[in-house]
mmCIF file of C-alpha atoms in Angstrom:
data_model
loop_
_atom_site.group_PDB
_atom_site.id
_atom_site.type_symbol
_atom_site.label_atom_id
_atom_site.label_comp_id
_atom_site.label_asym_id
_atom_site.label_seq_id
_atom_site.Cartn_x
_atom_site.Cartn_y
_atom_site.Cartn_z
ATOM 1 C CA MET S 1 103.764 122.276 121.179
ATOM 2 C CA ASP S 2 106.731 121.591 118.818
ATOM 3 C CA PHE S 3 106.186 117.906 119.169
ATOM 4 C CA PHE S 4 102.552 118.294 118.136
ATOM 5 C CA ASN S 5 103.228 120.568 115.204
ATOM 6 C CA GLN S 6 105.885 118.018 113.870
ATOM 7 C CA PHE S 7 103.355 115.097 114.374
ATOM 8 C CA LEU S 8 100.629 117.141 112.447
ATOM 9 C CA ASP S 9 103.310 117.945 109.668
ATOM 10 C CA SER S 10 104.208 114.325 109.580
ATOM 11 C CA ILE S 11 100.450 113.333 109.079
ATOM 12 C CA LYS S 12 99.994 115.955 106.560
ATOM 13 C CA GLN S 13 102.933 114.723 104.512
ATOM 14 C CA VAL S 14 101.489 111.096 104.691
ATOM 15 C CA VAL S 15 98.127 112.394 103.377
ATOM 16 C CA ILE S 16 99.614 114.439 100.708
ATOM 17 C CA ASP S 17 101.782 111.500 99.552
ATOM 18 C CA ALA S 18 98.678 109.114 99.617
ATOM 19 C CA ILE S 19 96.692 111.500 97.661
ATOM 20 C CA LYS S 20 99.435 112.093 95.014
ATOM 21 C CA GLU S 21 99.603 108.271 94.537
ATOM 22 C CA ALA S 22 95.963 107.723 94.358
ATOM 23 C CA LEU S 23 95.705 110.428 91.747
ATOM 24 C CA GLN S 24 98.585 109.037 89.693
ATOM 25 C CA GLN S 25 97.160 105.531 89.682
ATOM 26 C CA ALA S 26 93.603 106.974 88.662
ATOM 27 C CA LYS S 27 95.239 108.981 85.825
ATOM 28 C CA GLN S 28 97.054 105.749 84.582
ATOM 29 C CA GLU S 29 93.914 103.659 84.744
ATOM 30 C CA ILE S 30 91.914 106.371 82.942
ATOM 31 C CA CYS S 31 94.632 106.751 80.173
ATOM 32 C CA GLU S 32 95.482 103.094 79.816
ATOM 33 C CA PRO S 33 93.983 101.419 76.847
ATOM 34 C CA TRP S 34 91.977 98.119 76.936
ATOM 35 C CA VAL S 35 93.677 95.294 75.041
ATOM 36 C CA THR S 36 92.521 92.248 73.292
ATOM 37 C CA THR S 37 92.777 88.535 74.339
ATOM 38 C CA LYS S 38 95.582 88.046 71.716
ATOM 39 C CA GLU S 39 97.389 91.195 73.240
ATOM 40 C CA ILE S 40 97.059 90.041 77.034
ATOM 41 C CA ALA S 41 98.142 86.530 75.887
ATOM 42 C CA GLU S 42 101.223 87.990 74.591
ATOM 43 C CA HIS S 43 101.676 90.019 77.531
ATOM 44 C CA LEU S 44 101.340 87.085 79.765
ATOM 45 C CA GLY S 45 103.434 84.761 77.610
ATOM 46 C CA GLN S 46 100.627 82.425 77.264
ATOM 47 C CA SER S 47 98.205 81.240 74.413
ATOM 48 C CA GLU S 48 94.872 82.767 73.796
ATOM 49 C CA SER S 49 93.338 79.449 74.573
ATOM 50 C CA TRP S 50 94.948 79.521 78.079
ATOM 51 C CA VAL S 51 93.601 83.090 78.636
ATOM 52 C CA ASN S 52 90.100 82.073 77.506
ATOM 53 C CA LYS S 53 90.204 78.976 79.801
ATOM 54 C CA ASN S 54 91.071 81.230 82.865
ATOM 55 C CA LEU S 55 88.642 84.067 82.336
ATOM 56 C CA HIS S 56 87.023 83.139 85.472
ATOM 57 C CA ILE S 57 90.075 84.449 87.497
ATOM 58 C CA ILE S 58 91.594 87.046 85.224
ATOM 59 C CA PRO S 59 90.219 90.489 85.462
ATOM 60 C CA HIS S 60 88.425 91.755 82.172
ATOM 61 C CA ILE S 61 85.243 93.072 80.897
ATOM 62 C CA LYS S 62 82.937 91.895 78.077
ATOM 63 C CA HIS S 63 81.781 94.707 75.584
ATOM 64 C CA ASP S 64 79.635 93.785 72.491
ATOM 65 C CA GLY S 65 80.768 90.130 72.811
ATOM 66 C CA SER S 66 84.437 90.877 72.880
ATOM 67 C CA LYS S 67 86.579 90.707 75.991
ATOM 68 C CA ARG S 68 89.066 93.565 76.970
ATOM 69 C CA PHE S 69 91.802 93.664 79.603
ATOM 70 C CA LYS S 70 93.740 96.425 81.402
ATOM 71 C CA LYS S 71 97.433 95.316 81.373
ATOM 72 C CA SER S 72 97.908 96.870 84.984
ATOM 73 C CA ALA S 73 94.866 94.957 86.557
ATOM 74 C CA VAL S 74 96.146 91.771 84.839
ATOM 75 C CA ASP S 75 99.628 92.495 86.294
ATOM 76 C CA GLN S 76 98.213 93.102 89.835
ATOM 77 C CA TRP S 77 96.188 89.872 89.621
ATOM 78 C CA ARG S 78 99.221 87.928 88.388
ATOM 79 C CA VAL S 79 101.339 89.130 91.384
ATOM 80 C CA GLU S 80 98.484 88.648 93.823
ATOM 81 C CA THR S 81 98.028 84.997 92.426
ATOM 82 C CA TYR S 82 101.520 83.890 91.423
ATOM 83 C CA GLY S 83 103.847 86.350 93.431
ATOM 84 C CA GLN S 84 106.674 88.376 91.924
ATOM 85 C CA ASN S 85 108.321 85.274 90.198
ATOM 86 C CA TYR S 86 105.440 84.847 87.698
ATOM 87 C CA HIS S 87 107.370 83.207 84.877
ATOM 88 C CA SER S 88 109.357 80.814 86.873
ATOM 89 C CA GLN S 89 106.196 79.637 88.867
ATOM 90 C CA MET S 90 103.692 79.590 86.065
ATOM 91 C CA VAL S 91 103.821 76.422 84.061
ATOM 92 C CA THR S 92 101.259 74.898 81.775
ATOM 93 C CA VAL S 93 100.996 71.217 82.934
ATOM 94 C CA ASN S 94 99.147 68.331 81.154
ATOM 95 C CA GLN S 95 98.438 65.071 82.963
ATOM 96 C CA VAL S 96 98.660 61.908 80.775
ATOM 97 C CA LYS S 97 97.797 58.430 82.081
ATOM 98 C CA VAL S 98 100.379 55.651 81.399
ATOM 99 C CA SER S 99 100.018 52.044 81.784
ATOM 100 C CA SER S 100 101.069 52.157 85.436
ATOM 101 C CA LYS S 101 97.753 54.284 85.936
ATOM 102 C CA ARG S 102 99.926 56.986 87.727
ATOM 103 C CA PRO S 103 99.725 60.448 86.207
ATOM 104 C CA VAL S 104 102.838 61.829 84.499
ATOM 105 C CA LYS S 105 103.131 65.571 84.304
ATOM 106 C CA PHE S 106 104.558 67.184 81.133
ATOM 107 C CA ILE S 107 105.689 70.698 80.897
ATOM 108 C CA GLU S 108 104.783 72.633 77.871
#
């Protein structure tokens, strides 16, 4: 019976930890303010036009014609999309055709 009780205690602790984490995350999401396009662009280190061009993949809501973002949701999206090394992997690239008709990539 001792093994069984230890097993139950382990399960209880895992459940308690999961509930605490879920409650903490829910509390953070409820208390976290919505930010504007300008604020999320600054947070991401990108321009507002970049954010607007990528709205189809960036989590946001539209309310009365304006877009609002939660930094935590955007950060989660950023890690899922680009990994932990976001700034080193995320580069804006423009393609320009030159006389050789081969695209040349310029990093902004």
